[in-house]
Structures are given as C-alpha cells and as structure tokens.
C-alpha cells in the first residue's frame, strides 16, 4: 500500500531524514515512535507531500507521490491525515467540516454528503454535535471530528501525526478508542505517537526512528519486550 | 443668531458636496477591496511574474503621497492619452488605486494570520490551493480584516478631501467655494469638520455592529 524508499529531507543545512525506508501492507497498522526532533513527524508529512522530500521515492496505492507530474490532490484524497492540533475549520460546524471536501472536491450531492457525515459522526460517538462549532467542542471531541473528516474522503490510508499529544489526559482514551475501532475494521494506518500502550495493542509493526534513520523495526513484542538497539532501549527506558 | 444664518445658507451647498464625498468613498473602498484582494494574493504568489508587479504596486501607492498621485493622474495622464480626463472618474481611479494598496496589505496580513495548519488540513483533504483559499482560508481571513478595513474606510473617507485640489466639488471643495464668497472661514470649516466626523462615527458604528452580529453567530473564530 505504501512504499517509501531512501527518503531524505533537509531544511537548509539541517538533515532531518537521512534515508528512511518503509513498506506498509494493506490493513497493516504501523506505529512510528522516537524522541522529539527525530524526524518521525516530518517523515509522516512527506508521505502526503505536506513536506517535499529532498530525495527518495514514495508510492502510495501504486501512485508515485514524489513524481513531479503526479496529481497530488488526487493522491491526497486516498490519504487521510489527522493532525496533532486537530486543525478543524473554525468557521464551519462539525458536520460542515466533514462535508466540505466531499462536496467541493468530489462533487458529491449535499444530501449524500450529509448522510455520510452523519454516519461518521455516529461512528466517532458525536451524533449530538452536528451543529457545534469547533470551539464549542473539547479537544477529544475535536480530534474525533477531525478523524471523521478525514474518513469522509474514503481514504485507503490514514496518517496520524501525534493525534493525542495536544489532549488533556482524560481525553486521550476516547480518541484512541476510535483509532482502535478503525484498525479493527482493517484500515491501513501509519501512526506517529507517544502512546506506547496503543502501539503495543494495535500496532502490527513498530518503527523506532532517531536522528532521521530507522534504528529498529519489529513487532511490538520485539521492540518493547526485547529491544536490540542501545538507543531504542535508552528511549524506552525513559518513557515507559 | 448670525452663525445659524451662515450655516443655514451653507447647508444645501455642503450637502451636495457631502453626497459626492460619500460616493467617492464608497466607490474607492469597493474597488480598493477588489484590487486589494487580487494584489494580496499576487504578493503571496510564488510566481515572480505576478509577485513583483504586485509588490511594486503596493510600494508605489503606499510610498508616495496621495496628493502627488492625484496630480499625476489628473494632470499627467492626459499628456499620454491626448485628452483631459473626467474629474470624477479620475478621482475614483486614483483613490481606488491608493486604497487598493492599503487593502492589499490588510488582506495579506489577514490571510497570513490564519494558522498554517488550516491550509495543511485543507490540502490533506484533497483540495487544491484555490479551493483551500476559497473555502477555508479566505472566509476566516475576511472576519479578521473587518476591523482594519473599518479603519481603511475611515481613512479613505477623509482622504477624499484631497481631490478638492483638482476642482471636484466634494465636501471640502464646497466649503472652500462658500468661504471664497462669504469669508466665513471659521464657521464653515468647523461645520465641514463636523460633517467628516459624523461620517467617521457612522462608519465605525457600522463596522462595530457588524462585527458584533458576526460574533454572536456562535462562531468566535
């Protein structure tokens, strides 16, 4: 589903990614962990070209993202993204946040778009918040709307960029629950997170990234139970 | 009372001038907004063919005195086109171009004040740049530019007095004409100033009320 080969990214003289490879199979849930500044978010953002890789090749669902002639808007429709800071549209209600892109990008009729949005709001447990504006919702509710908004485009892959990092602790659970449901339904997911419990429970594979490289990769049991690399061990010791 | 008689006589003339001032202001700000939005987007463009002219335009019209711009268009341009220009429309043109430069900066600041995440979220949903601007960025930016636009409106209204120098009989020029025959400078200039002040108050009331209504709509962005 996703193939990334030797992805490099530099911001000026600063080398953030130094050759990252990743293969994600359909229905697989890959969790990326690593210290802050390790490049994990940057790598995720390269996958849908919010950051343009300096070099390397990325293919999603058979379409080459890094090809200069690629129709990136088309590819992005297949790649949902959930942000750390939710990034809901504050001038739109929860329902309108979800329907905007299906209406304007896909040209889906209003009634159908509304029906899809209502289903998705029900799915994330927010049926009663249709007409609420983002600033009337809690962080956890906003993030669930953001997930619903991404799902409305019927993506084949979902990217999560630290989806619970900006949340109060008591709201982390509700968002993780939605993500777990999604994984169980077979969504292909790449998740950058500090939630090790989630990684252990839901992840098929865990990548530990540090200083722009994949330091270690394996099943959650391998990474958390028996890390081979010194830096992985040091990192896990600090956060667990 | 003597003063009241002066005012009574002057009023009909001043009201005709006032009407012209209002027309000039509304047209200038209207065209200025349209120009401003286009130029603001131009200034933020990555294509230098669009960006550089936009930057030069803003620098010129903000960087030189409006009075000189009025002279340049009204006395200078006829040399190029070969015939004298219509007073009213050349005034509207200069004022619009001048206002457009200020509006451009207001719009640019408003657009750039929207968090980067909004554009990223829109783009990640498959919208192209134009769709993201139109449906996500601009609606939010428009709300934020209402207060500075109110200020621009007021500034432009007062600046219309400058076109009196090319003989267009707006509020200031009508005052001048009355004084040139009656010599009642103090009484007339005072009432002219009050006219401008009342318009300023009306405009700012309009913008404040409008803002409040928007904010009460439940959307506090």
Short mmCIF file of C-alpha atoms in Angstrom, two decimals:
data_model
loop_
_atom_site.label_atom_id
_atom_site.label_comp_id
_atom_site.label_asym_id
_atom_site.label_seq_id
_atom_site.Cartn_x
_atom_site.Cartn_y
_atom_site.Cartn_z
CA UNK A 1 0.00 0.00 0.00
CA UNK A 2 2.79 2.39 0.96
CA UNK A 3 6.35 2.03 -0.24
CA UNK A 4 8.96 4.58 0.74
CA UNK A 5 12.50 4.23 -0.47
CA UNK A 6 15.50 6.09 0.87
CA UNK A 7 13.58 9.23 1.81
CA UNK A 8 15.77 12.20 2.64
CA UNK A 9 14.62 15.58 3.84
CA UNK A 10 16.74 18.60 4.61
CA UNK A 11 15.63 22.00 5.86
CA UNK A 12 18.52 24.10 4.61
CA UNK A 13 21.65 22.68 6.21
CA UNK A 14 19.61 20.65 8.69
CA UNK A 15 19.35 16.98 7.69
CA UNK A 16 16.08 15.77 9.22
CA UNK A 17 15.61 12.50 7.34
CA UNK A 18 18.67 10.52 6.31
CA UNK A 19 17.28 7.74 4.20
CA UNK A 20 14.12 6.15 5.53
CA UNK A 21 12.59 3.01 4.03
CA UNK A 22 9.11 1.82 4.83
CA UNK A 23 6.72 -0.72 3.41
CA UNK A 24 3.17 -0.83 4.68
CA UNK A 25 0.89 -3.61 3.56
CA UNK A 26 -2.83 -3.26 3.17
CA UNK A 27 -4.67 -3.31 6.53
CA UNK A 28 -1.42 -3.02 8.39
CA UNK A 29 -1.02 -0.66 11.33
CA UNK A 30 2.49 0.73 11.58
CA UNK A 31 3.41 2.77 14.63
CA UNK A 32 6.36 5.15 14.49
CA UNK A 33 8.00 6.08 17.78
CA UNK A 34 11.07 8.08 18.59
CA UNK A 35 12.34 11.09 20.52
CA UNK A 36 11.15 14.56 19.56
CA UNK A 37 13.16 16.01 16.72
CA UNK A 38 13.93 12.55 15.41
CA UNK A 39 12.09 13.26 12.14
CA UNK A 40 9.12 10.98 12.65
CA UNK A 41 6.51 13.67 12.04
CA UNK A 42 8.46 15.03 9.10
CA UNK A 43 8.52 11.57 7.56
CA UNK A 44 4.77 11.18 8.00
CA UNK A 45 4.22 14.57 6.39
CA UNK A 46 6.40 13.50 3.47
CA UNK A 47 4.00 10.64 2.77
CA UNK A 48 1.27 13.01 1.59
CA UNK A 49 3.70 15.65 0.43
CA UNK A 50 2.93 18.25 3.07
CA UNK A 51 6.70 18.25 3.13
CA UNK A 52 8.51 17.63 -0.10
CA UNK A 53 11.29 15.07 0.34
CA UNK A 54 14.70 16.25 -0.79
CA UNK A 55 15.23 12.85 -2.40
CA UNK A 56 13.74 9.39 -2.35
CA UNK A 57 10.70 7.73 -3.84
CA UNK A 58 7.30 7.30 -2.22
CA UNK A 59 4.49 5.27 -3.74
CA UNK A 60 1.01 5.05 -2.29
CA UNK A 61 -1.51 2.57 -3.66
CA UNK A 62 0.55 2.27 -6.82
CA UNK A 63 0.74 6.01 -7.44
CA UNK A 64 4.10 7.70 -7.20
CA UNK A 65 3.78 10.63 -4.81
CA UNK A 66 7.24 12.01 -5.41
CA UNK A 67 6.85 12.09 -9.19
CA UNK A 68 6.77 15.78 -10.19
CA UNK A 69 3.92 15.15 -12.63
CA UNK A 70 1.77 13.30 -10.11
CA UNK A 71 -1.70 14.71 -9.40
CA UNK A 72 -1.06 15.26 -5.72
CA UNK A 73 -4.62 16.44 -4.99
CA UNK A 74 -5.92 13.16 -6.34
CA UNK A 75 -3.44 11.11 -4.30
CA UNK A 76 -4.24 13.03 -1.14
CA UNK A 77 -7.89 12.02 -1.45
CA UNK A 78 -6.72 8.50 -0.75
CA UNK A 79 -4.60 9.52 2.20
CA UNK A 80 -6.39 10.83 5.26
CA UNK A 81 -4.40 12.82 7.76
CA UNK A 82 -5.07 13.60 11.40
CA UNK A 83 -3.03 16.37 12.98
CA UNK A 84 -1.73 16.94 16.46
CA UNK A 85 -3.62 20.22 16.72
CA UNK A 86 -6.82 18.91 15.04
CA UNK A 87 -6.91 21.79 12.52
CA UNK A 88 -10.67 21.78 12.26
CA UNK A 89 -12.11 24.66 10.26
CA UNK A 90 -13.33 27.05 12.97
CA UNK A 91 -15.88 28.78 10.72
CA UNK A 92 -17.71 25.53 9.98
CA UNK A 93 -19.85 23.28 12.15
CA UNK A 94 -18.74 19.74 12.89
CA UNK A 95 -20.98 18.48 10.10
CA UNK A 96 -19.75 21.09 7.63
CA UNK A 97 -16.14 20.30 8.49
CA UNK A 98 -16.81 16.74 7.38
CA UNK A 99 -18.87 17.51 4.28
CA UNK A 100 -16.71 20.33 2.87
CA UNK A 101 -14.23 18.25 0.98
CA UNK A 102 -16.66 15.59 -0.29
CA UNK A 103 -18.85 18.43 -1.60
CA UNK A 104 -16.19 20.60 -3.16
CA UNK A 105 -13.53 18.12 -4.19
CA UNK A 106 -15.56 15.05 -5.07
CA UNK A 107 -18.70 16.91 -6.06
CA UNK A 108 -20.94 14.63 -4.03
CA UNK A 109 -24.54 15.94 -3.71
CA UNK A 110 -25.33 17.70 -0.43
CA UNK A 111 -27.83 15.14 0.86
CA UNK A 112 -25.47 12.27 0.28
CA UNK A 113 -22.56 14.16 1.84
CA UNK A 114 -24.68 14.95 4.88
CA UNK A 115 -25.68 11.31 5.21
CA UNK A 116 -22.04 10.21 5.05
CA UNK A 117 -21.08 12.84 7.62
CA UNK A 118 -23.87 11.82 10.00
CA UNK A 119 -22.81 8.19 9.78
CA UNK A 120 -19.23 9.17 10.55
CA UNK A 121 -20.22 11.39 13.45
CA UNK A 122 -22.19 8.45 14.86
CA UNK A 123 -19.18 6.26 14.38
CA UNK A 124 -16.97 8.56 16.44
CA UNK A 125 -19.74 8.97 19.01
CA UNK A 126 -20.64 12.59 18.31
CA UNK A 127 -24.08 12.42 16.72
CA UNK A 128 -25.30 15.14 19.05
CA UNK A 129 -22.59 17.60 17.97
CA UNK A 130 -23.54 18.06 14.31
CA UNK A 131 -24.22 21.77 14.63
CA UNK A 132 -21.47 22.57 17.12
CA UNK A 133 -18.59 24.75 16.09
CA UNK A 134 -15.07 23.50 16.88
CA UNK A 135 -14.60 25.98 19.72
CA UNK A 136 -17.67 24.53 21.42
CA UNK A 137 -16.08 21.08 21.49
CA UNK A 138 -13.47 19.64 23.82
CA UNK A 139 -10.08 18.66 22.44
CA UNK A 140 -11.01 15.00 22.34
CA UNK A 141 -14.26 15.76 20.54
CA UNK A 142 -12.47 17.99 18.05
CA UNK A 143 -9.96 15.27 17.28
CA UNK A 144 -12.75 12.74 16.74
CA UNK A 145 -14.44 15.14 14.32
CA UNK A 146 -11.07 15.53 12.59
CA UNK A 147 -10.84 11.77 12.19
CA UNK A 148 -14.37 11.67 10.80
CA UNK A 149 -13.48 14.49 8.43
CA UNK A 150 -10.52 12.55 7.07
CA UNK A 151 -12.60 9.38 6.74
CA UNK A 152 -15.27 11.20 4.73
CA UNK A 153 -12.99 11.16 1.71
CA UNK A 154 -12.93 7.36 1.95
CA UNK A 155 -9.15 7.17 2.12
CA UNK A 156 -7.22 3.96 1.66
CA UNK A 157 -4.58 5.01 4.19
CA UNK A 158 -4.82 7.07 7.35
CA UNK A 159 -1.87 9.01 8.71
CA UNK A 160 -1.93 10.09 12.35
CA UNK A 161 0.55 12.74 13.47
CA UNK A 162 0.67 12.54 17.27
CA UNK A 163 -3.12 12.62 17.46
CA UNK A 164 -3.30 12.61 21.25
CA UNK A 165 -0.32 14.81 22.14
CA UNK A 166 -2.33 18.02 22.43
CA UNK A 167 -5.08 16.43 24.53
CA UNK A 168 -5.75 16.52 28.23
CA UNK A 169 -5.04 13.07 29.68
CA UNK A 170 -8.68 12.23 30.31
CA UNK A 171 -9.47 12.73 26.62
CA UNK A 172 -6.76 10.54 25.20
CA UNK A 173 -8.78 7.38 25.67
CA UNK A 174 -11.78 8.41 23.58
CA UNK A 175 -9.55 9.23 20.61
CA UNK A 176 -7.53 6.03 20.92
CA UNK A 177 -10.78 4.03 21.07
CA UNK A 178 -11.85 5.49 17.74
CA UNK A 179 -8.46 4.66 16.28
CA UNK A 180 -8.58 1.12 17.58
CA UNK A 181 -12.00 0.59 16.02
CA UNK A 182 -10.61 1.87 12.76
CA UNK A 183 -7.67 -0.54 12.91
CA UNK A 184 -10.01 -3.41 13.69
CA UNK A 185 -12.07 -2.59 10.60
CA UNK A 186 -8.95 -3.08 8.53
CA UNK A 187 -7.86 0.48 7.82
CA UNK A 188 -4.25 0.82 6.75
CA UNK A 189 -2.69 3.19 9.27
CA UNK A 190 0.60 4.88 9.96
CA UNK A 191 0.62 6.38 13.43
CA UNK A 192 3.23 8.64 14.98
CA UNK A 193 2.57 8.57 18.68
CA UNK A 194 3.93 8.51 22.20
CA UNK A 195 1.12 6.20 23.32
CA UNK A 196 3.09 3.01 23.87
CA UNK A 197 0.00 1.18 25.12
CA UNK A 198 -1.67 1.85 21.80
CA UNK A 199 1.44 0.80 19.87
CA UNK A 200 1.61 -2.45 21.79
CA UNK A 201 -2.07 -3.26 21.50
CA UNK A 202 -2.91 -2.16 17.96
CA UNK A 203 0.38 -1.95 16.09
CA UNK A 204 1.32 -4.74 13.72
CA UNK A 205 4.76 -3.27 13.45
CA UNK A 206 6.71 -0.63 15.34
CA UNK A 207 9.42 1.57 13.88
CA UNK A 208 11.86 3.37 16.15
CA UNK A 209 13.27 6.43 14.42
CA UNK A 210 16.13 8.50 15.72
CA UNK A 211 18.21 11.20 14.05
CA UNK A 212 16.44 10.71 10.77
CA UNK A 213 17.02 6.97 10.46
CA UNK A 214 15.06 3.84 11.24
CA UNK A 215 17.09 2.49 14.13
CA UNK A 216 14.99 -0.55 14.85
CA UNK A 217 11.91 -2.17 13.42
CA UNK A 218 9.84 -5.14 14.52
CA UNK A 219 6.67 -6.40 16.08
CA UNK A 220 5.54 -4.61 19.25
CA UNK A 221 6.67 -7.68 21.25
CA UNK A 222 10.16 -7.44 19.83
CA UNK A 223 10.53 -3.70 20.23
CA UNK A 224 9.01 -3.38 23.68
CA UNK A 225 9.95 -6.80 25.01
CA UNK A 226 13.41 -7.29 23.70
CA UNK A 227 14.86 -4.20 22.02
CA UNK A 228 18.16 -4.95 20.29
CA UNK A 229 19.50 -1.46 19.76
CA UNK A 230 21.10 0.58 22.53
CA UNK A 231 19.24 3.77 21.60
CA UNK A 232 15.89 2.01 21.46
CA UNK A 233 16.49 0.67 24.94
CA UNK A 234 17.53 4.08 26.25
CA UNK A 235 14.43 5.71 24.72
CA UNK A 236 12.02 3.11 26.03
CA UNK A 237 13.58 3.26 29.48
CA UNK A 238 12.97 6.97 29.60
CA UNK A 239 9.31 6.87 28.60
CA UNK A 240 7.97 3.60 29.98
CA UNK B 1 -28.14 84.27 15.59
CA UNK B 2 -25.59 85.24 12.99
CA UNK B 3 -23.79 81.87 12.91
CA UNK B 4 -27.00 79.96 12.34
CA UNK B 5 -27.77 82.12 9.33
CA UNK B 6 -24.38 81.36 7.84
CA UNK B 7 -24.89 77.66 8.35
CA UNK B 8 -28.42 77.74 7.05
CA UNK B 9 -27.19 79.29 3.85
CA UNK B 10 -24.25 76.94 3.53
CA UNK B 11 -26.06 73.72 4.27
CA UNK B 12 -27.64 72.95 0.89
CA UNK B 13 -24.32 73.51 -0.85
CA UNK B 14 -22.41 71.42 1.68
CA UNK B 15 -24.93 68.59 1.41
CA UNK B 16 -24.36 68.37 -2.33
CA UNK B 17 -20.63 68.16 -1.63
CA UNK B 18 -21.21 65.59 1.10
CA UNK B 19 -23.08 63.40 -1.31
CA UNK B 20 -20.16 63.42 -3.68
CA UNK B 21 -17.77 62.63 -0.84
CA UNK B 22 -19.89 59.62 0.10
CA UNK B 23 -19.99 58.42 -3.49
CA UNK B 24 -16.24 58.80 -3.87
CA UNK B 25 -15.58 56.96 -0.62
CA UNK B 26 -17.87 54.02 -1.33
CA UNK B 27 -16.58 53.56 -4.88
CA UNK B 28 -12.94 53.90 -3.81
CA UNK B 29 -13.22 51.39 -1.00
CA UNK B 30 -15.27 48.99 -3.12
CA UNK B 31 -12.78 49.00 -5.99
CA UNK B 32 -9.94 49.19 -3.47
CA UNK B 33 -11.13 45.98 -1.83
CA UNK B 34 -11.29 44.12 -5.11
CA UNK B 35 -7.87 45.39 -6.18
CA UNK B 36 -6.53 44.73 -2.70
CA UNK B 37 -7.63 41.11 -2.62
CA UNK B 38 -6.15 40.40 -6.05
CA UNK B 39 -2.89 42.17 -5.22
CA UNK B 40 -2.66 40.47 -1.82
CA UNK B 41 -2.90 37.06 -3.49
CA UNK B 42 -0.42 38.31 -6.09
CA UNK B 43 2.04 39.36 -3.42
CA UNK B 44 1.87 35.90 -1.87
CA UNK B 45 2.30 34.16 -5.21
CA UNK B 46 5.39 32.12 -5.85
CA UNK B 47 5.49 33.23 -9.48
CA UNK B 48 7.69 36.31 -9.71
CA UNK B 49 5.82 37.46 -12.83
CA UNK B 50 2.82 38.04 -10.56
CA UNK B 51 4.59 38.80 -7.32
CA UNK B 52 6.98 41.54 -8.43
CA UNK B 53 4.36 43.80 -10.08
CA UNK B 54 2.16 43.38 -7.00
CA UNK B 55 4.99 44.41 -4.70
CA UNK B 56 5.87 47.41 -6.86
CA UNK B 57 2.23 48.50 -6.99
CA UNK B 58 1.86 48.43 -3.21
CA UNK B 59 5.18 50.16 -2.62
CA UNK B 60 4.35 52.92 -5.09
CA UNK B 61 0.86 53.71 -3.87
CA UNK B 62 1.72 53.45 -0.19
CA UNK B 63 5.09 55.06 -0.57
CA UNK B 64 4.13 58.26 -2.36
CA UNK B 65 1.72 60.98 -1.22
CA UNK B 66 -1.86 60.65 -2.39
CA UNK B 67 -1.77 64.30 -3.41
CA UNK B 68 1.05 63.60 -5.88
CA UNK B 69 -0.83 60.56 -7.19
CA UNK B 70 -3.86 62.78 -7.84
CA UNK B 71 -1.70 65.32 -9.72
CA UNK B 72 -0.03 62.55 -11.64
CA UNK B 73 -3.29 61.06 -12.89
CA UNK B 74 -5.28 64.21 -13.43
CA UNK B 75 -2.57 66.47 -14.87
CA UNK B 76 -0.05 63.88 -16.03
CA UNK B 77 -2.09 61.16 -17.71
CA UNK B 78 -3.86 63.49 -20.22
CA UNK B 79 -0.44 64.06 -21.74
CA UNK B 80 -0.27 60.36 -22.55
CA UNK B 81 -3.87 59.79 -23.62
CA UNK B 82 -4.17 63.06 -25.51
CA UNK B 83 -7.35 64.43 -23.92
CA UNK B 84 -8.38 65.70 -20.48
CA UNK B 85 -9.85 63.18 -18.07
CA UNK B 86 -13.20 63.17 -16.37
CA UNK B 87 -12.75 64.73 -12.93
CA UNK B 88 -14.99 62.34 -11.06
CA UNK B 89 -13.77 59.12 -12.59
CA UNK B 90 -10.11 60.03 -12.47
CA UNK B 91 -10.62 60.82 -8.79
CA UNK B 92 -12.31 57.46 -8.23
CA UNK B 93 -9.44 55.79 -10.08
CA UNK B 94 -6.68 57.38 -8.01
CA UNK B 95 -8.46 56.86 -4.72
CA UNK B 96 -9.21 53.21 -5.61
CA UNK B 97 -5.63 52.53 -6.62
CA UNK B 98 -4.40 54.13 -3.41
CA UNK B 99 -6.93 52.29 -1.26
CA UNK B 100 -6.14 49.08 -3.12
CA UNK B 101 -2.55 49.21 -1.92
CA UNK B 102 -3.61 49.56 1.70
CA UNK B 103 -6.34 46.91 1.34
CA UNK B 104 -3.78 44.56 -0.17
CA UNK B 105 -1.65 44.78 2.95
CA UNK B 106 -4.71 44.34 5.17
CA UNK B 107 -5.78 41.23 3.27
CA UNK B 108 -2.27 39.85 3.19
CA UNK B 109 -1.91 40.26 6.94
CA UNK B 110 -5.35 38.69 7.45
CA UNK B 111 -4.60 35.71 5.24
CA UNK B 112 -1.19 35.15 6.80
CA UNK B 113 -2.67 35.33 10.28
CA UNK B 114 -4.57 32.09 9.62
CA UNK B 115 -2.62 29.22 11.14
CA UNK B 116 -0.63 27.10 8.69
CA UNK B 117 -2.48 24.01 9.89
CA UNK B 118 -5.68 25.23 8.22
CA UNK B 119 -4.08 25.19 4.79
CA UNK B 120 -2.44 21.85 5.54
CA UNK B 121 -5.70 20.30 6.69
CA UNK B 122 -7.50 21.55 3.59
CA UNK B 123 -4.77 20.34 1.27
CA UNK B 124 -4.57 16.97 3.02
CA UNK B 125 -8.27 16.51 2.22
CA UNK B 126 -7.51 16.77 -1.47
CA UNK B 127 -8.40 20.41 -2.04
CA UNK B 128 -6.18 22.29 -4.46
CA UNK B 129 -4.67 25.63 -3.45
CA UNK B 130 -7.53 27.69 -4.88
CA UNK B 131 -10.22 25.58 -3.19
CA UNK B 132 -8.37 25.73 0.12
CA UNK B 133 -8.10 29.52 -0.16
CA UNK B 134 -11.72 29.94 -1.16
CA UNK B 135 -13.43 27.62 1.30
CA UNK B 136 -11.06 27.58 4.26
CA UNK B 137 -8.58 30.46 4.39
CA UNK B 138 -10.43 33.46 2.95
CA UNK B 139 -13.68 33.05 4.94
CA UNK B 140 -11.62 33.14 8.13
CA UNK B 141 -9.38 35.93 6.90
CA UNK B 142 -12.36 38.12 5.93
CA UNK B 143 -13.57 38.13 9.52
CA UNK B 144 -10.20 39.12 10.83
CA UNK B 145 -9.83 42.02 8.40
CA UNK B 146 -13.13 43.68 9.32
CA UNK B 147 -11.64 46.00 11.98
CA UNK B 148 -8.64 47.17 9.90
CA UNK B 149 -10.97 47.54 6.92
CA UNK B 150 -13.11 49.85 9.04
CA UNK B 151 -10.05 51.98 9.67
CA UNK B 152 -9.17 52.00 5.98
CA UNK B 153 -12.74 53.03 5.15
CA UNK B 154 -12.50 55.98 7.55
CA UNK B 155 -9.04 56.99 6.34
CA UNK B 156 -10.19 56.87 2.73
CA UNK B 157 -13.28 58.92 3.52
CA UNK B 158 -11.13 61.69 4.96
CA UNK B 159 -8.58 61.39 2.16
CA UNK B 160 -11.24 62.13 -0.46
CA UNK B 161 -10.89 65.76 0.64
CA UNK B 162 -7.63 65.81 -1.31
CA UNK B 163 -9.36 65.59 -4.68
CA UNK B 164 -10.66 69.10 -3.98
CA UNK B 165 -7.34 70.26 -5.47
CA UNK B 166 -8.38 69.23 -8.96
CA UNK B 167 -11.64 71.13 -8.62
CA UNK B 168 -14.04 68.31 -7.91
CA UNK B 169 -16.72 69.87 -5.71
CA UNK B 170 -16.93 67.37 -2.88
CA UNK B 171 -17.41 68.36 0.74
CA UNK B 172 -14.10 70.18 1.22
CA UNK B 173 -14.26 71.99 -2.10
CA UNK B 174 -17.84 73.13 -1.45
CA UNK B 175 -16.67 74.56 1.85
CA UNK B 176 -13.85 76.35 0.07
CA UNK B 177 -16.22 77.80 -2.52
CA UNK B 178 -18.60 79.13 0.11
CA UNK B 179 -15.73 80.71 2.01
CA UNK B 180 -14.33 82.30 -1.14
CA UNK B 181 -17.50 84.38 -1.47
CA UNK B 182 -18.54 84.84 2.19
CA UNK B 183 -15.15 84.83 4.00
CA UNK B 184 -16.69 82.89 6.91
CA UNK B 185 -13.72 80.55 7.24
CA UNK B 186 -14.14 79.66 10.91
CA UNK B 187 -17.86 78.89 10.76
CA UNK B 188 -17.70 76.90 7.55
CA UNK B 189 -14.53 74.89 8.18
CA UNK B 190 -15.86 73.99 11.60
CA UNK B 191 -19.08 72.59 10.20
CA UNK B 192 -17.20 70.79 7.41
CA UNK B 193 -15.03 69.12 10.03
CA UNK B 194 -18.16 68.09 11.95
CA UNK B 195 -19.61 66.56 8.75
CA UNK B 196 -16.49 64.41 8.34
CA UNK B 197 -16.59 63.47 11.99
CA UNK B 198 -20.21 62.34 11.82
CA UNK B 199 -19.42 60.16 8.83
CA UNK B 200 -16.47 58.65 10.68
CA UNK B 201 -18.71 57.80 13.62
CA UNK B 202 -21.33 56.27 11.31
CA UNK B 203 -18.75 54.11 9.54
CA UNK B 204 -17.16 52.86 12.72
CA UNK B 205 -20.60 52.14 14.21
CA UNK B 206 -21.42 50.13 11.11
CA UNK B 207 -18.27 48.07 11.43
CA UNK B 208 -18.58 47.57 15.17
CA UNK B 209 -22.21 46.45 14.90
CA UNK B 210 -21.46 44.16 12.03
CA UNK B 211 -18.63 42.60 13.98
CA UNK B 212 -20.82 42.02 16.99
CA UNK B 213 -23.51 40.36 14.93
CA UNK B 214 -20.93 38.05 13.41
CA UNK B 215 -19.51 37.16 16.76
CA UNK B 216 -22.93 36.42 18.20
CA UNK B 217 -23.48 33.84 15.49
CA UNK B 218 -21.70 31.35 17.74
CA UNK B 219 -18.59 31.21 15.65
CA UNK B 220 -15.89 33.02 17.55
CA UNK B 221 -13.02 32.48 15.19
#
